[in-house]
mmCIF file of C-alpha atoms in Angstrom:
data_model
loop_
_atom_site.group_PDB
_atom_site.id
_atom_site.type_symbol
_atom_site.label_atom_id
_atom_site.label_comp_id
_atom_site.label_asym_id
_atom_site.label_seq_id
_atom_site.Cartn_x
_atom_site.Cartn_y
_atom_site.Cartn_z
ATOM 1 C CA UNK A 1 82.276 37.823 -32.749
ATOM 2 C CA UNK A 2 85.151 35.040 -31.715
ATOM 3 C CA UNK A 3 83.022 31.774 -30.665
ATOM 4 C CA UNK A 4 83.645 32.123 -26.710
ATOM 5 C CA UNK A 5 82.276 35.533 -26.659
ATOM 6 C CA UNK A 6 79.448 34.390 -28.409
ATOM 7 C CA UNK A 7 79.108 31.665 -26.038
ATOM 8 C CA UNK A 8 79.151 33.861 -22.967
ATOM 9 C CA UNK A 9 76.332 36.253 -24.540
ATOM 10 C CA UNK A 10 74.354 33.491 -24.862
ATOM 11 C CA UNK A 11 74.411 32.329 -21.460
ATOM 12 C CA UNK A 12 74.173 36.218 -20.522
ATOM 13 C CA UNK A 13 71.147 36.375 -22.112
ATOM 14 C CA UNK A 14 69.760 33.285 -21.065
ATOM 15 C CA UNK A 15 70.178 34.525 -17.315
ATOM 16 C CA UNK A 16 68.351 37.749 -17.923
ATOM 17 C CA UNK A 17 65.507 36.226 -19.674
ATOM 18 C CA UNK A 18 65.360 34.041 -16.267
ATOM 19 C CA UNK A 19 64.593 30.496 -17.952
ATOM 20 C CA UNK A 20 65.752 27.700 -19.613
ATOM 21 C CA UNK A 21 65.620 26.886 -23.159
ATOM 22 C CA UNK A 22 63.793 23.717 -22.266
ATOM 23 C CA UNK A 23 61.066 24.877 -20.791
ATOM 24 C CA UNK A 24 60.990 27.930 -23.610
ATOM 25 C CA UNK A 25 60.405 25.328 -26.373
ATOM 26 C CA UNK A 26 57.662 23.297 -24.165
ATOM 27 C CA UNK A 27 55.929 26.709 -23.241
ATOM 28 C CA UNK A 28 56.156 27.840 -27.185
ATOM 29 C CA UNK A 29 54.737 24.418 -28.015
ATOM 30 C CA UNK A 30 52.047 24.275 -26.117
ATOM 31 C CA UNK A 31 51.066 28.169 -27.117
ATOM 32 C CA UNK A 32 50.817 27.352 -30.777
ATOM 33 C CA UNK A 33 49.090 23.632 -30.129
ATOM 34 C CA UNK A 34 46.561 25.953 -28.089
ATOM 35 C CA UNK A 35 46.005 28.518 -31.267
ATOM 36 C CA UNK A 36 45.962 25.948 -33.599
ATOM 37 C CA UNK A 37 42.780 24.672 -31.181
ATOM 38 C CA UNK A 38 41.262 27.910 -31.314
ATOM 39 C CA UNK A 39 41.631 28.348 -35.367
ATOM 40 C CA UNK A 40 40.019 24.958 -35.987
ATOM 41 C CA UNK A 41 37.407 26.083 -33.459
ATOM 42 C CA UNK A 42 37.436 29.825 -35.843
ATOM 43 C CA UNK A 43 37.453 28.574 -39.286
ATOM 44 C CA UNK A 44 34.724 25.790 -38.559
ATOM 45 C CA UNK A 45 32.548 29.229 -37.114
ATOM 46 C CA UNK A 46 33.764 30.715 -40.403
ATOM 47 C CA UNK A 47 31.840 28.137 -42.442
ATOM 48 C CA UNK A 48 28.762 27.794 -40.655
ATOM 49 C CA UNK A 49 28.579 32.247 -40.801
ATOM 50 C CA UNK A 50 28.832 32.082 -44.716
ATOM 51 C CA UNK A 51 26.754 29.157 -45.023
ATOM 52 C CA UNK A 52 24.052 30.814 -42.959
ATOM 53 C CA UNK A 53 24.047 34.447 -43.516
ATOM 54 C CA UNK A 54 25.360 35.037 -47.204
ATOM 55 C CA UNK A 55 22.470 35.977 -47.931
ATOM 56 C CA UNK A 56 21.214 37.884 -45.259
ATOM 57 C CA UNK A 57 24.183 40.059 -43.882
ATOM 58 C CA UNK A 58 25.495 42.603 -46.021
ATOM 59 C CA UNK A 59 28.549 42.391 -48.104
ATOM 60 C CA UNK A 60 31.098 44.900 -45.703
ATOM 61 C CA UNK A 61 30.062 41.942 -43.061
ATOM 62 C CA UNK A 62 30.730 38.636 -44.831
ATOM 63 C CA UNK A 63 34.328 40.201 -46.374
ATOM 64 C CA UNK A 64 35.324 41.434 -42.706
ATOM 65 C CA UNK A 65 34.390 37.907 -41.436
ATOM 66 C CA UNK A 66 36.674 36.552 -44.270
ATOM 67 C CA UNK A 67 39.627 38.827 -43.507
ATOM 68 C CA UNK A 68 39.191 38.086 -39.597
ATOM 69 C CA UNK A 69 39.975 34.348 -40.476
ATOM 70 C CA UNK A 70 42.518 35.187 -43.043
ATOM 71 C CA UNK A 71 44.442 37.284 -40.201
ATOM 72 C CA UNK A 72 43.993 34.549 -37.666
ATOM 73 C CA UNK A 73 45.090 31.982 -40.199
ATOM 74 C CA UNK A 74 48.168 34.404 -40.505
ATOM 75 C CA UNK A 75 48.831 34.933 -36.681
ATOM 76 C CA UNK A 76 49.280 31.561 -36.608
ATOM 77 C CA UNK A 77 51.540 30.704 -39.446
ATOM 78 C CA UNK A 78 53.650 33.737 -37.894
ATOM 79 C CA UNK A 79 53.225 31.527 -34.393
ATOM 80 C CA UNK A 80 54.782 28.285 -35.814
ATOM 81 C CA UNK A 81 57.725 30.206 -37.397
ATOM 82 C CA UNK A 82 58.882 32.151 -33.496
ATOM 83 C CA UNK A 83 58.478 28.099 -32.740
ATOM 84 C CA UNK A 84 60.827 27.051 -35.535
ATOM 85 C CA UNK A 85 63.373 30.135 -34.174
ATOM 86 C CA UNK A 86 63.412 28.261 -31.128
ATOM 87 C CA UNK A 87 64.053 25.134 -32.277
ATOM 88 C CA UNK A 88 66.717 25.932 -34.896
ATOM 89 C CA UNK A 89 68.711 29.061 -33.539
ATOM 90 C CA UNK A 90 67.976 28.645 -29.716
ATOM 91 C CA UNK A 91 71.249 27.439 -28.697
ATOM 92 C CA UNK A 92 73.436 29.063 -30.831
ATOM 93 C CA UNK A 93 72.290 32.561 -31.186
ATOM 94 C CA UNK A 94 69.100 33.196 -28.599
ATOM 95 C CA UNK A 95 70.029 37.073 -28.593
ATOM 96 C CA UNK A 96 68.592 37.224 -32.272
ATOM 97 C CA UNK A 97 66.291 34.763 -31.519
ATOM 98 C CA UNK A 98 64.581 36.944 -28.117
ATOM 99 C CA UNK A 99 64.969 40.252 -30.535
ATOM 100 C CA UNK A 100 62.673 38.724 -33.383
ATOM 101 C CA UNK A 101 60.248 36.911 -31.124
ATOM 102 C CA UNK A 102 59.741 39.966 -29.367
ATOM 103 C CA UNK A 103 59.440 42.075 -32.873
ATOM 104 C CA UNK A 104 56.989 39.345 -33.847
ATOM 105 C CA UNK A 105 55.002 39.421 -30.340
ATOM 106 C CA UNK A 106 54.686 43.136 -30.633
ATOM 107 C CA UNK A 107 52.896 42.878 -34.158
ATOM 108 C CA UNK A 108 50.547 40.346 -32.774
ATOM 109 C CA UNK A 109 49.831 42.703 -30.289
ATOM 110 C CA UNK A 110 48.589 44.897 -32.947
ATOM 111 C CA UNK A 111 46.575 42.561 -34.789
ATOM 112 C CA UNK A 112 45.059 41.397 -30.883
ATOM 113 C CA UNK A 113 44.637 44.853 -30.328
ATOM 114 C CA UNK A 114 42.438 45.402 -33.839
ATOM 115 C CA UNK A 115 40.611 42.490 -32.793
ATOM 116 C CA UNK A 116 39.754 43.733 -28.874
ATOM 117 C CA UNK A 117 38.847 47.028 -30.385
ATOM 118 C CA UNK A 118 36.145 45.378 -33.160
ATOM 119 C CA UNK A 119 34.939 43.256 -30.761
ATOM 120 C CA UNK A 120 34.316 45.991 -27.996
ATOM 121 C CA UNK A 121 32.633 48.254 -30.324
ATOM 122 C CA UNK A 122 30.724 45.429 -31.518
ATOM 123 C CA UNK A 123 29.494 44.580 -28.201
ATOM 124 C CA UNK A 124 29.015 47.861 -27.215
ATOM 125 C CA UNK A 125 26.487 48.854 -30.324
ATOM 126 C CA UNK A 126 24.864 45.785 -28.850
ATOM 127 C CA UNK A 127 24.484 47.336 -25.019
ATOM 128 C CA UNK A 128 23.499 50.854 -26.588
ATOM 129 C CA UNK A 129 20.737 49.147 -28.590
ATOM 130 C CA UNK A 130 19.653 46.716 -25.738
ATOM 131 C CA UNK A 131 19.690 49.682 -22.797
ATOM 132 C CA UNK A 132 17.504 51.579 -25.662
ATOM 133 C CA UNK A 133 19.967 53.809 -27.244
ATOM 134 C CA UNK A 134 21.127 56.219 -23.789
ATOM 135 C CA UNK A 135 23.676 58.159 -24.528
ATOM 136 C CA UNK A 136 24.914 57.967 -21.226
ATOM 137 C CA UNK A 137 25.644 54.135 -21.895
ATOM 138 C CA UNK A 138 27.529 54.536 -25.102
ATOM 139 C CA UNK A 139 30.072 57.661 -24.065
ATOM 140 C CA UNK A 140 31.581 56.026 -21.076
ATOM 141 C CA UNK A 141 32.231 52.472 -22.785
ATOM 142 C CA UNK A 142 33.467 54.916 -25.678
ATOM 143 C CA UNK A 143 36.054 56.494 -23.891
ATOM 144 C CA UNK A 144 37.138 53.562 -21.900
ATOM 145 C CA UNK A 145 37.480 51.450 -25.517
ATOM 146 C CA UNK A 146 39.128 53.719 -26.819
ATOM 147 C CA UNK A 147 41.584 54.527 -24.266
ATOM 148 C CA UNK A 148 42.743 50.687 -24.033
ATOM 149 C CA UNK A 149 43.450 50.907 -27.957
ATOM 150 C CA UNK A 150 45.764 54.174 -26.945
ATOM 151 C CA UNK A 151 47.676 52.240 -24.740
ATOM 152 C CA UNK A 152 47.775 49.039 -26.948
ATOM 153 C CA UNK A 153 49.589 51.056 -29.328
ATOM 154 C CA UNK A 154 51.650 52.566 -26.786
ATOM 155 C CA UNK A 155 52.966 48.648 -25.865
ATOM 156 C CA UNK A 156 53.640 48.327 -29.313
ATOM 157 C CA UNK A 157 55.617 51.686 -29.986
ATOM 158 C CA UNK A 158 58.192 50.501 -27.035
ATOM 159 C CA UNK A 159 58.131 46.522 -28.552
ATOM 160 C CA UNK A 160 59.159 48.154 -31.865
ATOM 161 C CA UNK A 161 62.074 49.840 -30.363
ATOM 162 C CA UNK A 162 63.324 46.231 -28.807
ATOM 163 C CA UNK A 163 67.105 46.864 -28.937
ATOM 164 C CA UNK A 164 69.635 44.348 -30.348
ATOM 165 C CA UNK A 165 70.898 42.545 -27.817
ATOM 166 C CA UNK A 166 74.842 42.983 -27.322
ATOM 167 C CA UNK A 167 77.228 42.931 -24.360
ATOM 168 C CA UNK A 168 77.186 46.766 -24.303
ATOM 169 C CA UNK A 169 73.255 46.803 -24.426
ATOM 170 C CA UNK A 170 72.574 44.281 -21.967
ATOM 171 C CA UNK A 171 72.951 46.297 -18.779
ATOM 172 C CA UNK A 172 70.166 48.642 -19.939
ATOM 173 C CA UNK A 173 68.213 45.931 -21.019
ATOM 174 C CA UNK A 174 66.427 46.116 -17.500
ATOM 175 C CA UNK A 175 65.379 49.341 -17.258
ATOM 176 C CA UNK A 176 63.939 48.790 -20.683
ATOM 177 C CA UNK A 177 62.135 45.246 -19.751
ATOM 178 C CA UNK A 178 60.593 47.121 -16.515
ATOM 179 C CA UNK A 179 59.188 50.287 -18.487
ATOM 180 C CA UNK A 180 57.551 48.009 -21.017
ATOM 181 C CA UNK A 181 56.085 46.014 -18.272
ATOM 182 C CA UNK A 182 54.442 48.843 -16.712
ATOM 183 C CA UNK A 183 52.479 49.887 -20.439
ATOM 184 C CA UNK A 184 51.765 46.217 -20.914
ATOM 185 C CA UNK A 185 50.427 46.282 -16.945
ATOM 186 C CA UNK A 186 48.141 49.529 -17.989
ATOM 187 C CA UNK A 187 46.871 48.728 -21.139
ATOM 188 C CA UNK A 188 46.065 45.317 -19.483
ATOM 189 C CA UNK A 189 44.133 46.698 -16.503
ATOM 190 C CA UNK A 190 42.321 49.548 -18.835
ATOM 191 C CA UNK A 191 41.251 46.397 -21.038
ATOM 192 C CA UNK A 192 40.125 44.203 -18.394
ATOM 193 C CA UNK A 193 38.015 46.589 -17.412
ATOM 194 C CA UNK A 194 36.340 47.366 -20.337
ATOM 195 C CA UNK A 195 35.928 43.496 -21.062
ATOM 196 C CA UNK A 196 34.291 43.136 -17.545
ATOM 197 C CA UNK A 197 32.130 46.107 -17.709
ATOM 198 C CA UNK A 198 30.933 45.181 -21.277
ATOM 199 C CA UNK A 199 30.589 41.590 -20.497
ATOM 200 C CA UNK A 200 28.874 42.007 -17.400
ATOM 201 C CA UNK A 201 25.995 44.554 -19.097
ATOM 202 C CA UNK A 202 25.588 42.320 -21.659
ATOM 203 C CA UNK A 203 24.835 39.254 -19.781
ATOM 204 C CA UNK A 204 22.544 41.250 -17.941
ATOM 205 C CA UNK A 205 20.726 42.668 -20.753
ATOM 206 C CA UNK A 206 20.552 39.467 -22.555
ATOM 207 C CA UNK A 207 19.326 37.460 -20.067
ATOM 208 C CA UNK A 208 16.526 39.984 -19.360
ATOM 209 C CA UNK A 209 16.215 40.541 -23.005
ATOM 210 C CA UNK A 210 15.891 36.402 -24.048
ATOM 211 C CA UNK A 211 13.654 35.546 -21.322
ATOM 212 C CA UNK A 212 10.534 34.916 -22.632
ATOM 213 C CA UNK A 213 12.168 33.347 -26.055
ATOM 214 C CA UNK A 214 14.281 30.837 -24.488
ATOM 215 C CA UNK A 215 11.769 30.354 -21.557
ATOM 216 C CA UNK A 216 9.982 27.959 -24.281
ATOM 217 C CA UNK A 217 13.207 25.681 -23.808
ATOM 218 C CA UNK A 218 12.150 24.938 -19.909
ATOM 219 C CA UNK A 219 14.671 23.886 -17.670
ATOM 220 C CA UNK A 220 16.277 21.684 -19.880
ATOM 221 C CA UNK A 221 17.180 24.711 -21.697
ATOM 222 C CA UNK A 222 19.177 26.864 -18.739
ATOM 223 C CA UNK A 223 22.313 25.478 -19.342
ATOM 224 C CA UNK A 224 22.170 25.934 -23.032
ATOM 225 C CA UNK A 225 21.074 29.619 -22.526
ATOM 226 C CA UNK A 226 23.721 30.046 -19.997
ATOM 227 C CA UNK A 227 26.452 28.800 -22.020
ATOM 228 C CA UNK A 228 25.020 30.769 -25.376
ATOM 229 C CA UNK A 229 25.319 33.992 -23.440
ATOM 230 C CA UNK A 230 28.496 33.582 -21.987
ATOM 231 C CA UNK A 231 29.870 33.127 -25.986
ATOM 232 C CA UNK A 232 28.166 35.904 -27.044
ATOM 233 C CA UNK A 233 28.930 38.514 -24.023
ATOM 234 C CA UNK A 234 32.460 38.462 -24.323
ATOM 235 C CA UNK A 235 33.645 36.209 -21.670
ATOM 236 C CA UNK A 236 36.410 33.570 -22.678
ATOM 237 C CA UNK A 237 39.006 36.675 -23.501
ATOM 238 C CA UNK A 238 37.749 38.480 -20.456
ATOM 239 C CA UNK A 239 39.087 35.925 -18.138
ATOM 240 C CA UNK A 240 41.824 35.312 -20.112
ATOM 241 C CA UNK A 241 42.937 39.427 -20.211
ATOM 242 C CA UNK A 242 42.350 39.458 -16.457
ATOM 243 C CA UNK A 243 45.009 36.481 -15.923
ATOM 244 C CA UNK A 244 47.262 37.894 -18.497
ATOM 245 C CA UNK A 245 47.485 41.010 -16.335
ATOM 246 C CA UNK A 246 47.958 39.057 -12.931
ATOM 247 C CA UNK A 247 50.624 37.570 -14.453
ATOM 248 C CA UNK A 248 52.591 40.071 -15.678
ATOM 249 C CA UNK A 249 53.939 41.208 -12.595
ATOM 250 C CA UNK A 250 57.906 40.638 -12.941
ATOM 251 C CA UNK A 251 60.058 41.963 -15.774
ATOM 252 C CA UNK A 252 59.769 39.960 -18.808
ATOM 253 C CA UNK A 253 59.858 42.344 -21.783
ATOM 254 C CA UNK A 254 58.348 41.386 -25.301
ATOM 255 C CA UNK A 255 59.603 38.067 -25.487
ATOM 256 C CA UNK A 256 57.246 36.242 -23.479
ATOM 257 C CA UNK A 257 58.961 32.725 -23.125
ATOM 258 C CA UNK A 258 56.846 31.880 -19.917
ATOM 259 C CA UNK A 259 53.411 30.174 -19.182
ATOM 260 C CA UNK A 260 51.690 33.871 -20.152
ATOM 261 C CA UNK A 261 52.756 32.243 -23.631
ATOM 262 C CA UNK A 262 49.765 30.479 -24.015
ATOM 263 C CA UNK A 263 47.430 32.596 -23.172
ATOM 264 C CA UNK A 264 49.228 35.916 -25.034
ATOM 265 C CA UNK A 265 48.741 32.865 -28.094
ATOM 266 C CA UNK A 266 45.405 32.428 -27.881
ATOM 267 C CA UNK A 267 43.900 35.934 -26.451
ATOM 268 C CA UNK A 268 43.640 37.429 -30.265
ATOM 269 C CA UNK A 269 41.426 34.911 -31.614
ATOM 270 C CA UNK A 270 39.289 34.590 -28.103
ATOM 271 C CA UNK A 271 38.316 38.011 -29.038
ATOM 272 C CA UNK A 272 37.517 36.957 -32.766
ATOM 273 C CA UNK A 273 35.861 33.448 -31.923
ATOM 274 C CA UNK A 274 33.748 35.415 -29.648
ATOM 275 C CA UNK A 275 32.441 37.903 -31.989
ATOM 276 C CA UNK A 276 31.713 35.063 -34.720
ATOM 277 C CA UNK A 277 30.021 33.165 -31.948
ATOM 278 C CA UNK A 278 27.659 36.037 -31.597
ATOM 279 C CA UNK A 279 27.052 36.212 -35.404
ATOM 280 C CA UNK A 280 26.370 32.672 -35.549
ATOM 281 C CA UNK A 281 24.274 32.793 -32.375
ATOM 282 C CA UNK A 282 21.443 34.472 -34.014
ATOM 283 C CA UNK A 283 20.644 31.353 -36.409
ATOM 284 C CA UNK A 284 19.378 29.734 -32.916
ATOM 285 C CA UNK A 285 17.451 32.620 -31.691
ATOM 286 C CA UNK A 286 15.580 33.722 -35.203
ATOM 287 C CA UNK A 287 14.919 29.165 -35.266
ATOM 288 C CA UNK A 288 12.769 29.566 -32.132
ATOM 289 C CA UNK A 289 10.826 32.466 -32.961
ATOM 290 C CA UNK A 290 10.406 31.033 -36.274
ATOM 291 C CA UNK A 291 9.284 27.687 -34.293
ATOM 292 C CA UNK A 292 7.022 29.974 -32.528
ATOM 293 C CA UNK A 293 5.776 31.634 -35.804
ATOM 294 C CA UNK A 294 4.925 27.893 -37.349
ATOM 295 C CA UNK A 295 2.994 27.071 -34.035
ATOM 296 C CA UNK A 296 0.606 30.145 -34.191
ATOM 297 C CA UNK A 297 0.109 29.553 -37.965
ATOM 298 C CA UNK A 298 -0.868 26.086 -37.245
ATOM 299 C CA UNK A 299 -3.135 27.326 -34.166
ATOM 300 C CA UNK A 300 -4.417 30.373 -36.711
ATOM 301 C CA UNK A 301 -5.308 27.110 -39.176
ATOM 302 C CA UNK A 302 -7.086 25.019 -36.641
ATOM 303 C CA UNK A 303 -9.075 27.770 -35.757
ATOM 304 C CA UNK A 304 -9.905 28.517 -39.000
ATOM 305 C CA UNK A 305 -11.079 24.840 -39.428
ATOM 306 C CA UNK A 306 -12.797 24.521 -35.709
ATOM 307 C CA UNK A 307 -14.884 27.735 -36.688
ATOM 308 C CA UNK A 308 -16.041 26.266 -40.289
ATOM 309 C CA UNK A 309 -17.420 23.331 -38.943
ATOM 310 C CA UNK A 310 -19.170 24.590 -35.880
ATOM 311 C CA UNK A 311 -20.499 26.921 -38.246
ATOM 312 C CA UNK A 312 -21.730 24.338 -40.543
ATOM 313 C CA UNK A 313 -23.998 22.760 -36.911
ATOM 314 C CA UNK A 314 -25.153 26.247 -36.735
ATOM 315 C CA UNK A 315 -22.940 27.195 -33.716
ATOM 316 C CA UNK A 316 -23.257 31.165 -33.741
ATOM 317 C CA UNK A 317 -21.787 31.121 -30.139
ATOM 318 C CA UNK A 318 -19.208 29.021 -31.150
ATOM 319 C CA UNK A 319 -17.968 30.989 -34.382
ATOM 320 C CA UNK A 320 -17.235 34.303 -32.155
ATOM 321 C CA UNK A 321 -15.136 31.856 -29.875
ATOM 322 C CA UNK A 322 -13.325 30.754 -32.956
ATOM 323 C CA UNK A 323 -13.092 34.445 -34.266
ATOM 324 C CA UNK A 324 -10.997 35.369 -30.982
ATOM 325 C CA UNK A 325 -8.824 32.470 -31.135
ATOM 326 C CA UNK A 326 -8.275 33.149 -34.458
ATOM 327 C CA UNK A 327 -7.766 37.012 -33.617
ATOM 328 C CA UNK A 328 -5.148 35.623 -30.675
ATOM 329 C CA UNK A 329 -2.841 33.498 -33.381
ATOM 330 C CA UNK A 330 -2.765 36.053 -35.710
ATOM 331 C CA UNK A 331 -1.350 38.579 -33.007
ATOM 332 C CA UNK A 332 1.234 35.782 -31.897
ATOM 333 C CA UNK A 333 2.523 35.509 -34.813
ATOM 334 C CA UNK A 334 2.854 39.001 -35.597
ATOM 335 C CA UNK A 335 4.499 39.038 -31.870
ATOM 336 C CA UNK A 336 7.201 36.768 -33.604
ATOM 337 C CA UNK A 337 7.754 38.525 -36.343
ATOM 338 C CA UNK A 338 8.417 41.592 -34.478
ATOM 339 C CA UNK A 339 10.826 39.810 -32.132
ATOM 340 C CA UNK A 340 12.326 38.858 -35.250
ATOM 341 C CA UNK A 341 13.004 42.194 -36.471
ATOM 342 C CA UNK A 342 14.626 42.924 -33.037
ATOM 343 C CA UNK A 343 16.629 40.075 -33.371
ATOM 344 C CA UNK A 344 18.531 41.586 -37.003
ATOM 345 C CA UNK A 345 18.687 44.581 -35.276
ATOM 346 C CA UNK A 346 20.103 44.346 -31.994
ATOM 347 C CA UNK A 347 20.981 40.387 -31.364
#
């Protein structure tokens, strides 16, 4: 291709992609500063899972958190190079440039895709154990899950086929931007509402569920509680899928060189950083019933104490009073310990 040709299928492609190379870098920029946010924010999580639960959680657990952070540690090493495309090749050769971006976009909607569908069926185990175990809970959540991971790998069929961008290919390249819109609008919408619906039951059932352990916090503790729950119920990528979708209402196609940029960026590891939020989570929940547990063992010990020495006056009276406070402790703390057990299993 002579150099004015090339020239004039640059700026050809520049007016169908509808912006300007300017505001493509600052948009691109800003996408992978937000990720590289998010990953700090991941692999710090990362640490404090192993360093708390090595021991505890079993081994498929621990090496799927590990991959999880090797994959978003990969995403965004595969982030900064579409950046360096931009920089380097943007003026003089965007149609390659658009074509690999939006190859490289459609395998990070894969791996985003992988990590929706974990989370979801993480989250949803959770609701099926919390609403205890109905059927009727799990199936629809099932098929709606699973129907947003169909159409995820729909999107990613038609970004696969992304055409190379010539002057003979251009005029079809509309028709092929607006019927990978409409997948990318469904698959959106189907996972949007799975988020909300999941989210929504969970905050329910949690708040219902942690009551009476946080409770102990007072009201200095409703904020905390409020902000725990929101981690661990799945709603950071929830609001983030729902503006995605809004968004994504003109013809754009696989390269996503707009403001949706930073939120397609960062929407993967949402999903992730949520579900090792919720691992994490549980340190605080099995610290206050383990609080609890060292206050009725201290309350089963003064007992013990208060009853030896009244009986030492000869208080008879006295010694059955002891003998039910004693009685009392003991069943608080094997209250905690139960609520511990419910905490491995369904927190």
């Amino acid at each position: 291709m002579d150099q004015p040709a090339e020239l004039d299928l640059n700026a050809e492609v520049w007016k169908l992609s509808g912006t300007k190379q300017d505001q493509v870098l600052i948009y691109v920029a800003v996408a992978v500063a937000a990720q590289g946010m998010i990953l700090c924010v991941v692999l710090v999580t990362t640490g404090r899972y192993i360093s708390h639960f090595r021991n505890t959680d079993s081994q498929l657990t621990r090496g799927g958190v590990i991959l999880g952070s090797a994959l978003a540690c990969g995403a965004f090493g595969m982030q900064c190079f579409q950046l360096q495309l931009y920089v380097v090749h943007a003026t003089s050769d965007i149609p390659s440039v658009l074509r690999t971006d939006a190859l490289c976009n459609t395998a990070y909607r894969l791996l985003g895709g992988i990590f929706s569908l974990v989370a979801m069926t993480f989250y949803s185990n959770r609701i099926w154990r919390l609403s205890g175990r109905r059927w009727t809970v799990i199936v629809p959540l099932a098929v709606l899950i699973f129907s947003a991971f169909a159409l995820m790998l729909a999107t990613v069929v038609i970004g696969f086929t992304f055409p190379i961008l010539t002057h003979e290919s251009l005029p079809s390249m509309r028709s092929f931007f607006e019927r990978q819109t409409a997948v990318v609008r469904a698959h959106g919408a189907v996972t949007f509402a799975s988020d909300a619906i999941i989210s929504g039951s969970l905050v329910y059932l949690l708040l219902r569920t942690r009551n009476s352990i946080f409770g102990a916090e007072g009201d200095r503790g409703i904020v905390s509680r409020i902000l725990i729950i929101m981690g661990e119920a799945m709603v950071p990528p929830t609001i983030a899928i729902a503006v995605l979708t809004i968004g994504t209402s003109r013809v754009g196609g696989g390269a996503i060189i707009d403001w949706k940029r930073i939120l397609f960026a960062t929407l993967p590891l949402l999903y992730y950083q949520s579900l090792l939020y919720s691992l994490v989570a549980r340190r605080k929940v099995r610290r206050l019933l383990d609080e609890r547990g060292v206050a009725a063992q201290y309350r089963l010990e003064s007992s013990h104490t208060t009853k030896q020495h009244k009986a030492a006056v000869g208080g008879s009276s006295s010694g059955r009073d002891g003998a039910r406070v004693t009685d009392s402790a003991g069943r608080e703390a094997s209250g905690s310990a139960d609520q511990l057990k419910g905490d491995r299993l369904e927190w």
